[in-house]
PDB file of C-alpha atoms in Angstrom:
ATOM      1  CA  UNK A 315       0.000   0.000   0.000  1.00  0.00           C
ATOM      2  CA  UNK A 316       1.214   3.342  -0.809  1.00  0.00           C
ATOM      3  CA  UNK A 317       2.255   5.604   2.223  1.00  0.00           C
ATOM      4  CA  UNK A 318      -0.425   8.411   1.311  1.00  0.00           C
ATOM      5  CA  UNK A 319      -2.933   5.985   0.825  1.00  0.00           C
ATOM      6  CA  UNK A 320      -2.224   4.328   4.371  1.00  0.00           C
ATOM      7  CA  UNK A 321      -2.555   7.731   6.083  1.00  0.00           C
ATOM      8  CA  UNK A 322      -5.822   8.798   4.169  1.00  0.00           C
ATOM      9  CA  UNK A 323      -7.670   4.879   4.900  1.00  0.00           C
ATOM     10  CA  UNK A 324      -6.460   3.819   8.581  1.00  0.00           C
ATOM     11  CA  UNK A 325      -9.367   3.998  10.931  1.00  0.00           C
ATOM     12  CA  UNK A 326      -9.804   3.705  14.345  1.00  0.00           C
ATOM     13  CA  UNK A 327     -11.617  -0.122  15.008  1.00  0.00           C
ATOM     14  CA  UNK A 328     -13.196  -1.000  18.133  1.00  0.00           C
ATOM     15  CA  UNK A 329     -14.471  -4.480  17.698  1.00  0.00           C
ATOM     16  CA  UNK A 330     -12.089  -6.875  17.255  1.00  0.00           C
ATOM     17  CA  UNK A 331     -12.068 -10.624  16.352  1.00  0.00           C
ATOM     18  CA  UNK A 332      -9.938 -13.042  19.301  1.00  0.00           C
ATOM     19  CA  UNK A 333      -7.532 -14.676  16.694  1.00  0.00           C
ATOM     20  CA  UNK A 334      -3.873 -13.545  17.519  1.00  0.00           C
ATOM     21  CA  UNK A 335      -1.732 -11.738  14.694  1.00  0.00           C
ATOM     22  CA  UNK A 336       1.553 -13.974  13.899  1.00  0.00           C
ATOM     23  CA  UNK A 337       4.316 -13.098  16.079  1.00  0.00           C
ATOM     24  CA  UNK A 338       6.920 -11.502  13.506  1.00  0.00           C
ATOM     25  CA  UNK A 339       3.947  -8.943  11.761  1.00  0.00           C
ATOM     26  CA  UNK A 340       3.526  -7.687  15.734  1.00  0.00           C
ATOM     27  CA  UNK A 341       7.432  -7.752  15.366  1.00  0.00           C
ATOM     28  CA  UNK A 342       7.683  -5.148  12.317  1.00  0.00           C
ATOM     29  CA  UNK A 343       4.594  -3.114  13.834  1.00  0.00           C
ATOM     30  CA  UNK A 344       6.356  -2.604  16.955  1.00  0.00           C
ATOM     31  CA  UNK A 345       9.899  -1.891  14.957  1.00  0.00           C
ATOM     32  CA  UNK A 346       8.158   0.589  13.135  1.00  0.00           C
ATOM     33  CA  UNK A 347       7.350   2.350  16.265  1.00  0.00           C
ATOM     34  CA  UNK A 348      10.817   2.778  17.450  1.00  0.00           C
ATOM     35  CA  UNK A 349      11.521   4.420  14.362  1.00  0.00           C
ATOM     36  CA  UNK A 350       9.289   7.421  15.200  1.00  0.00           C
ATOM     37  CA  UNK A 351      10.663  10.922  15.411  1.00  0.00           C
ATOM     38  CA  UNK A 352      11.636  11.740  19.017  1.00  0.00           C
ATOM     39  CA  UNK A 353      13.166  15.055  20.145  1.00  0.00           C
ATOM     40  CA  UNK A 354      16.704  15.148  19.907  1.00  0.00           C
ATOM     41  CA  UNK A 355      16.600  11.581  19.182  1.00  0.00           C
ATOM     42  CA  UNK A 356      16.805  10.693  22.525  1.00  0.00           C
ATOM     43  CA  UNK A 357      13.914   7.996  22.428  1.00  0.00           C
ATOM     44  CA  UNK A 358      12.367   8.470  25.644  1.00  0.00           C
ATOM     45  CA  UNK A 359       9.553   6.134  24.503  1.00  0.00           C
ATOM     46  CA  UNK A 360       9.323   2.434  25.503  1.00  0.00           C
ATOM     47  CA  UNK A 361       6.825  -0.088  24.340  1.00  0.00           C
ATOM     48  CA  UNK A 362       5.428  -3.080  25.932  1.00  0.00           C
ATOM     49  CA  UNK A 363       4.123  -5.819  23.948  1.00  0.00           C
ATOM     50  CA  UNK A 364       1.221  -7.512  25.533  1.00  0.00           C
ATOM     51  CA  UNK A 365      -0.081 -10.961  23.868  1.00  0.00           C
ATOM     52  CA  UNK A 366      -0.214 -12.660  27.402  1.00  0.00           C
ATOM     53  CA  UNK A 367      -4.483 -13.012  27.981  1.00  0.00           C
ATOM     54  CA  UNK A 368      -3.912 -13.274  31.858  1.00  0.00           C
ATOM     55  CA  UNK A 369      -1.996  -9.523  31.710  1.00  0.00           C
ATOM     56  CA  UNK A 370      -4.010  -7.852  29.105  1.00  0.00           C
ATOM     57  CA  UNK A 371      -7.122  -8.884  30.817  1.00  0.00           C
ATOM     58  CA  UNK A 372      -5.450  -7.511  33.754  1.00  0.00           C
ATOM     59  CA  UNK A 373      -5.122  -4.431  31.721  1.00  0.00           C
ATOM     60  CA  UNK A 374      -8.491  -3.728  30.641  1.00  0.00           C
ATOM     61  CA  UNK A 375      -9.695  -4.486  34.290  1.00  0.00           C
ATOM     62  CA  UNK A 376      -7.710  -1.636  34.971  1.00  0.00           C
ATOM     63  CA  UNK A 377      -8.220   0.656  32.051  1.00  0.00           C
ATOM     64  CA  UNK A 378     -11.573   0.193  32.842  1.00  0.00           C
ATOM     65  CA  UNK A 379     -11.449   0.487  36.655  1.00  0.00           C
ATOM     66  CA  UNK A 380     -10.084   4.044  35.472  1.00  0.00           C
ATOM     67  CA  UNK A 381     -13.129   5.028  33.946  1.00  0.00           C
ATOM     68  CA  UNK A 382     -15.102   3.520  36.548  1.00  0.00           C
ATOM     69  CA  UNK A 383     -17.078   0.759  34.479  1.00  0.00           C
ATOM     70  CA  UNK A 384     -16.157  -3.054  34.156  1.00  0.00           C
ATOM     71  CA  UNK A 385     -16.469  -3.393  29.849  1.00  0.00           C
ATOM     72  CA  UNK A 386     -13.250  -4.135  27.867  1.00  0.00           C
ATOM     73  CA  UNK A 387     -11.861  -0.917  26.826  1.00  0.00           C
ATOM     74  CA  UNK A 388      -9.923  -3.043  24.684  1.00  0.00           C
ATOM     75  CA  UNK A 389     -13.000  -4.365  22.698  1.00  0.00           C
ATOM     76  CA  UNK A 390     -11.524  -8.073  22.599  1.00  0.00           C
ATOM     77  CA  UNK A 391      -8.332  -7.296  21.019  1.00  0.00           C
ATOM     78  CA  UNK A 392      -5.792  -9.792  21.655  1.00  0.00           C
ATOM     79  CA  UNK A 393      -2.576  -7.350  21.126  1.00  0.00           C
ATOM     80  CA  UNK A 394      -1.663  -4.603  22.957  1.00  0.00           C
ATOM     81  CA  UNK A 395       1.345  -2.688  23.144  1.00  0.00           C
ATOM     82  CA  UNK A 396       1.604   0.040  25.659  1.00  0.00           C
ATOM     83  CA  UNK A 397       3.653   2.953  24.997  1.00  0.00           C
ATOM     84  CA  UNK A 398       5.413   4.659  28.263  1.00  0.00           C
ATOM     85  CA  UNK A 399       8.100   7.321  27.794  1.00  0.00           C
ATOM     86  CA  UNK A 400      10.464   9.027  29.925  1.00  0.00           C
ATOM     87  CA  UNK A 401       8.989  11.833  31.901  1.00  0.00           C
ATOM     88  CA  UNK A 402      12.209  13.291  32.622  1.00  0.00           C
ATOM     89  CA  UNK A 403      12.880  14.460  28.745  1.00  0.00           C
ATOM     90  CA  UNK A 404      11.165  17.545  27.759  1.00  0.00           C
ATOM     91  CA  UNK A 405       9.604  16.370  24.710  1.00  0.00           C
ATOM     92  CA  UNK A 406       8.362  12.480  26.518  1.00  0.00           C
ATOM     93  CA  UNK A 407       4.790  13.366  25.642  1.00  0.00           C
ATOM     94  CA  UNK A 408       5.179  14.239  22.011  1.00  0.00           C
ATOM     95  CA  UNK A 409       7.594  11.306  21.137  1.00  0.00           C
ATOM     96  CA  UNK A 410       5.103   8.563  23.059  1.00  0.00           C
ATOM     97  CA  UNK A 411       2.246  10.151  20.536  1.00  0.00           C
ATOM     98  CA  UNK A 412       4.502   9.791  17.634  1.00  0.00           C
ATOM     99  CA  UNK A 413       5.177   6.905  18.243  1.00  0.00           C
ATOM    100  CA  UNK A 414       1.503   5.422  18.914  1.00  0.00           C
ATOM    101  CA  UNK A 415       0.486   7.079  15.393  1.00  0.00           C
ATOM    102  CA  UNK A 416       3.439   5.022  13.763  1.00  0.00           C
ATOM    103  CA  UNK A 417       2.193   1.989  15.524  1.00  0.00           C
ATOM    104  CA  UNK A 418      -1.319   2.227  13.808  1.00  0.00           C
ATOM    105  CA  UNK A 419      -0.155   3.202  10.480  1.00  0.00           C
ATOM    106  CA  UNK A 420       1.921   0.195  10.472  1.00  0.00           C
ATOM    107  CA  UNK A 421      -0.594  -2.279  11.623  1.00  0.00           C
ATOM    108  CA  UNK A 422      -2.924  -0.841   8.762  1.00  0.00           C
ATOM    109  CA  UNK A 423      -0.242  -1.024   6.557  1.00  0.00           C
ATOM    110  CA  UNK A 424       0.225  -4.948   7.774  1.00  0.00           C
ATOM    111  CA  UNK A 425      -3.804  -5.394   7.039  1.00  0.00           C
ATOM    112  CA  UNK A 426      -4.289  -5.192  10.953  1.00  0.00           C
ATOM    113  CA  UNK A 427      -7.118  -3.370  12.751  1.00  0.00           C
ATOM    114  CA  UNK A 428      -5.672  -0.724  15.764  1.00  0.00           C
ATOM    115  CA  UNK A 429      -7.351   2.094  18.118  1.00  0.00           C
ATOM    116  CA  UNK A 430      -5.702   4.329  20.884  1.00  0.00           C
ATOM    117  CA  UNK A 431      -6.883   3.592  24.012  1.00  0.00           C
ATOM    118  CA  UNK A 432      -6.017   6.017  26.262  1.00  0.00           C
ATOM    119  CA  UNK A 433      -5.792   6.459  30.627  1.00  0.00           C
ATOM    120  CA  UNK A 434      -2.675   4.812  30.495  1.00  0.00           C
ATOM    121  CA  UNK A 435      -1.196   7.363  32.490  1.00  0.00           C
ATOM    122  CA  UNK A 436      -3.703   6.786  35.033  1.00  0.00           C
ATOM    123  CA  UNK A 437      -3.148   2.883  34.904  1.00  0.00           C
ATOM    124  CA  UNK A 438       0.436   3.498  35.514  1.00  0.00           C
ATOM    125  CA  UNK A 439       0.227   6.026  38.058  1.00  0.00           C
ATOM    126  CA  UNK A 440      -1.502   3.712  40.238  1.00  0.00           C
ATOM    127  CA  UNK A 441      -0.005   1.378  42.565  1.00  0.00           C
ATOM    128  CA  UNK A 442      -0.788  -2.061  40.461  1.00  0.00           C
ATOM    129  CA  UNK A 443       0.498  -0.506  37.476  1.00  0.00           C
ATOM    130  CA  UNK A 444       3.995   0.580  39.040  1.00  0.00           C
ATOM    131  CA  UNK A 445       3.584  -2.846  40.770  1.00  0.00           C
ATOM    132  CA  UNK A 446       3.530  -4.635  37.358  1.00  0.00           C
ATOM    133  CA  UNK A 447       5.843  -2.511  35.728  1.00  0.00           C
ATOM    134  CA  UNK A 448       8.303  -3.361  38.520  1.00  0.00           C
ATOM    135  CA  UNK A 449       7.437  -7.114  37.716  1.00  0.00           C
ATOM    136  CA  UNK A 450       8.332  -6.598  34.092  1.00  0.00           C
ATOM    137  CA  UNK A 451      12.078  -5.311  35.108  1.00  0.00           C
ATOM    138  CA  UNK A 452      10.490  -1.504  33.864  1.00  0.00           C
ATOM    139  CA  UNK A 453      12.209   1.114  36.313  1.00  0.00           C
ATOM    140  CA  UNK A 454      12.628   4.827  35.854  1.00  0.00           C
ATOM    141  CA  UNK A 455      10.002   7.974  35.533  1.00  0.00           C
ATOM    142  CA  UNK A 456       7.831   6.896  32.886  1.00  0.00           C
ATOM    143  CA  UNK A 457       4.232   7.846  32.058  1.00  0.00           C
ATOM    144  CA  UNK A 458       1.961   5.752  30.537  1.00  0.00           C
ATOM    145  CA  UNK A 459       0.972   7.945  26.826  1.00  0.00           C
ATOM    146  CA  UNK A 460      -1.344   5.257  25.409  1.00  0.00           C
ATOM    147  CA  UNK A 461      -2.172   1.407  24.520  1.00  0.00           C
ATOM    148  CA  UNK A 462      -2.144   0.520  20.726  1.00  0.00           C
ATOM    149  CA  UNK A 463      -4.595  -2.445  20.879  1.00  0.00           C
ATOM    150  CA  UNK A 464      -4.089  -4.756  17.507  1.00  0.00           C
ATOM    151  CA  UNK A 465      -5.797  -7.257  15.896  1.00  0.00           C
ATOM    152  CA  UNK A 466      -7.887  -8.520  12.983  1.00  0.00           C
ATOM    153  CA  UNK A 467     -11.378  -6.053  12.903  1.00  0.00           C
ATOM    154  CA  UNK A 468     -14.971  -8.112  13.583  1.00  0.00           C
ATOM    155  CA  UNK A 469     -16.752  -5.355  11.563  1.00  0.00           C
ATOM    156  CA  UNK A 470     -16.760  -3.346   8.441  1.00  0.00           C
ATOM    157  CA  UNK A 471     -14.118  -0.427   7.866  1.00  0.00           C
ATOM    158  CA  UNK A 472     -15.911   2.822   9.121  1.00  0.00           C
ATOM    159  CA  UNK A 473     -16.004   5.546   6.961  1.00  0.00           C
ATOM    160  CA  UNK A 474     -14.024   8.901   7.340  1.00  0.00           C
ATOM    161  CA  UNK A 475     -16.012  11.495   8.671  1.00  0.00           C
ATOM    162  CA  UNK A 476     -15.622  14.731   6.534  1.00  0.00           C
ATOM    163  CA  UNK A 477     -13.000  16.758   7.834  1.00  0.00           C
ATOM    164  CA  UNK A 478     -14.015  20.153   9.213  1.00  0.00           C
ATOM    165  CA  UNK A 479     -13.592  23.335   7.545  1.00  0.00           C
ATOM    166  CA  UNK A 480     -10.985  26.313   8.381  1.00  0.00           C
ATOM    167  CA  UNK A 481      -8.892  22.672   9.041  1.00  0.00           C
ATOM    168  CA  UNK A 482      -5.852  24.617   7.423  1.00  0.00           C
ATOM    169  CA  UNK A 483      -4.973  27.841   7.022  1.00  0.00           C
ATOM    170  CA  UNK A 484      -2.225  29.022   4.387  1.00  0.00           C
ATOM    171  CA  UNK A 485       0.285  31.493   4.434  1.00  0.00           C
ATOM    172  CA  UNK A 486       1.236  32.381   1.007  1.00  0.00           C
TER     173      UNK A 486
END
C-alpha cells in the first residue's frame, strides 16, 4: 500500500475478532514504532508488547477500573502494546504520541485493525500498574501515553467522517 494511501484509509476499530496476529507482523509493527521521530533523538519512549491473555485482561480491568465501568476498553483485542516514555525528557509526551500514530499506520499497513486507548497514564500512576511494571524489570520515571490495541477487525471499515472546515490555514 502506498504511504499516502495508508494515512488517508487507517481507521480507528473497536471491535475486534480473538484470533492472535503472527508473532513476527507484531514484530515489524512494533519496529516501526521505534523508528518514530523523538526530540533530539533521545527515544524516551518504551513499548510493551502484551499478547499474554492473563496480563491484558489484567489491563483492561484496569483501564476500565479508570473510567469507573467493568467493559473491555480493549473491545476483545488480543494485542496490545503500551507505549510509556520518559517523563524526565522535555519532549516524553510528544515522542510517546509519535510513536503510537506510527504503531497504527503500520498495523494498517500490515492489514491489521488498531485504536488508541487512552488512561494509560492513570493505569500506571496507580499502585498495580507501578507494581507490574516493577514485575516486568520496567524502572525509571515513565508515564503511561497510550495502549495501541491490535488485531484482525470483527466489523466493516468505518467511513471517514468529513474533515471540518478552516482545518488549514495558508500562508502564502
Amino acid at each position: 500500500m502506498d504511504a499516502i494511501e495508508n494515512l488517508l484509509t487507517r481507521r480507528s476499530i473497536r471491535k475486534f475478532k480473538s484470533d492472535m496476529p503472527p508473532k513476527d507482523i507484531i514484530g515489524k509493527i512494533i519496529e516501526a514504532g521505534t523508528y518514530a521521530a523523538t526530540g533530539m533523538n533521545r527515544q524516551s519512549p518504551i513499548i510493551v508488547a502484551v499478547t499474554n491473555k492473563e496480563i491484558r485482561d489484567r489491563l483492561s480491568v484496569m483501564n476500565a477500573q479508570v473510567m469507573g465501568m467493568n467493559n473491555d476498553p480493549f473491545y476483545n483485542a488480543p494485542v496490545v502494546l503500551i507505549v510509556l516514555a520518559d517523563k524526565d525528557m522535555f519532549t516524553y509526551l510528544y515522542d510517546g504520541t509519535l510513536v503510537m500514530g506510527n504503531l497504527m499506520n503500520a498495523a494498517h499497513a500490515y492489514g491489521l485493525a488498531s485504536c488508541w486507548i487512552h488512561r494509560a497514564k492513570e493505569e500506571f500512576e496507580s499502585e498495580e500498574g507501578r507494581e507490574l511494571l516493577k514485575k516486568l524489570g520496567i524502572e525509571g520515571n515513565y508515564e503511561g501515553i497510550g495502549h495501541c490495541i491490535l488485531g484482525y477487525a470483527d466489523c466493516e471499515e468505518p467511513a471517514a467522517a468529513p474533515r471540518k472546515e478552516n482545518y488549514v490555514y495558508w500562508c502564502e
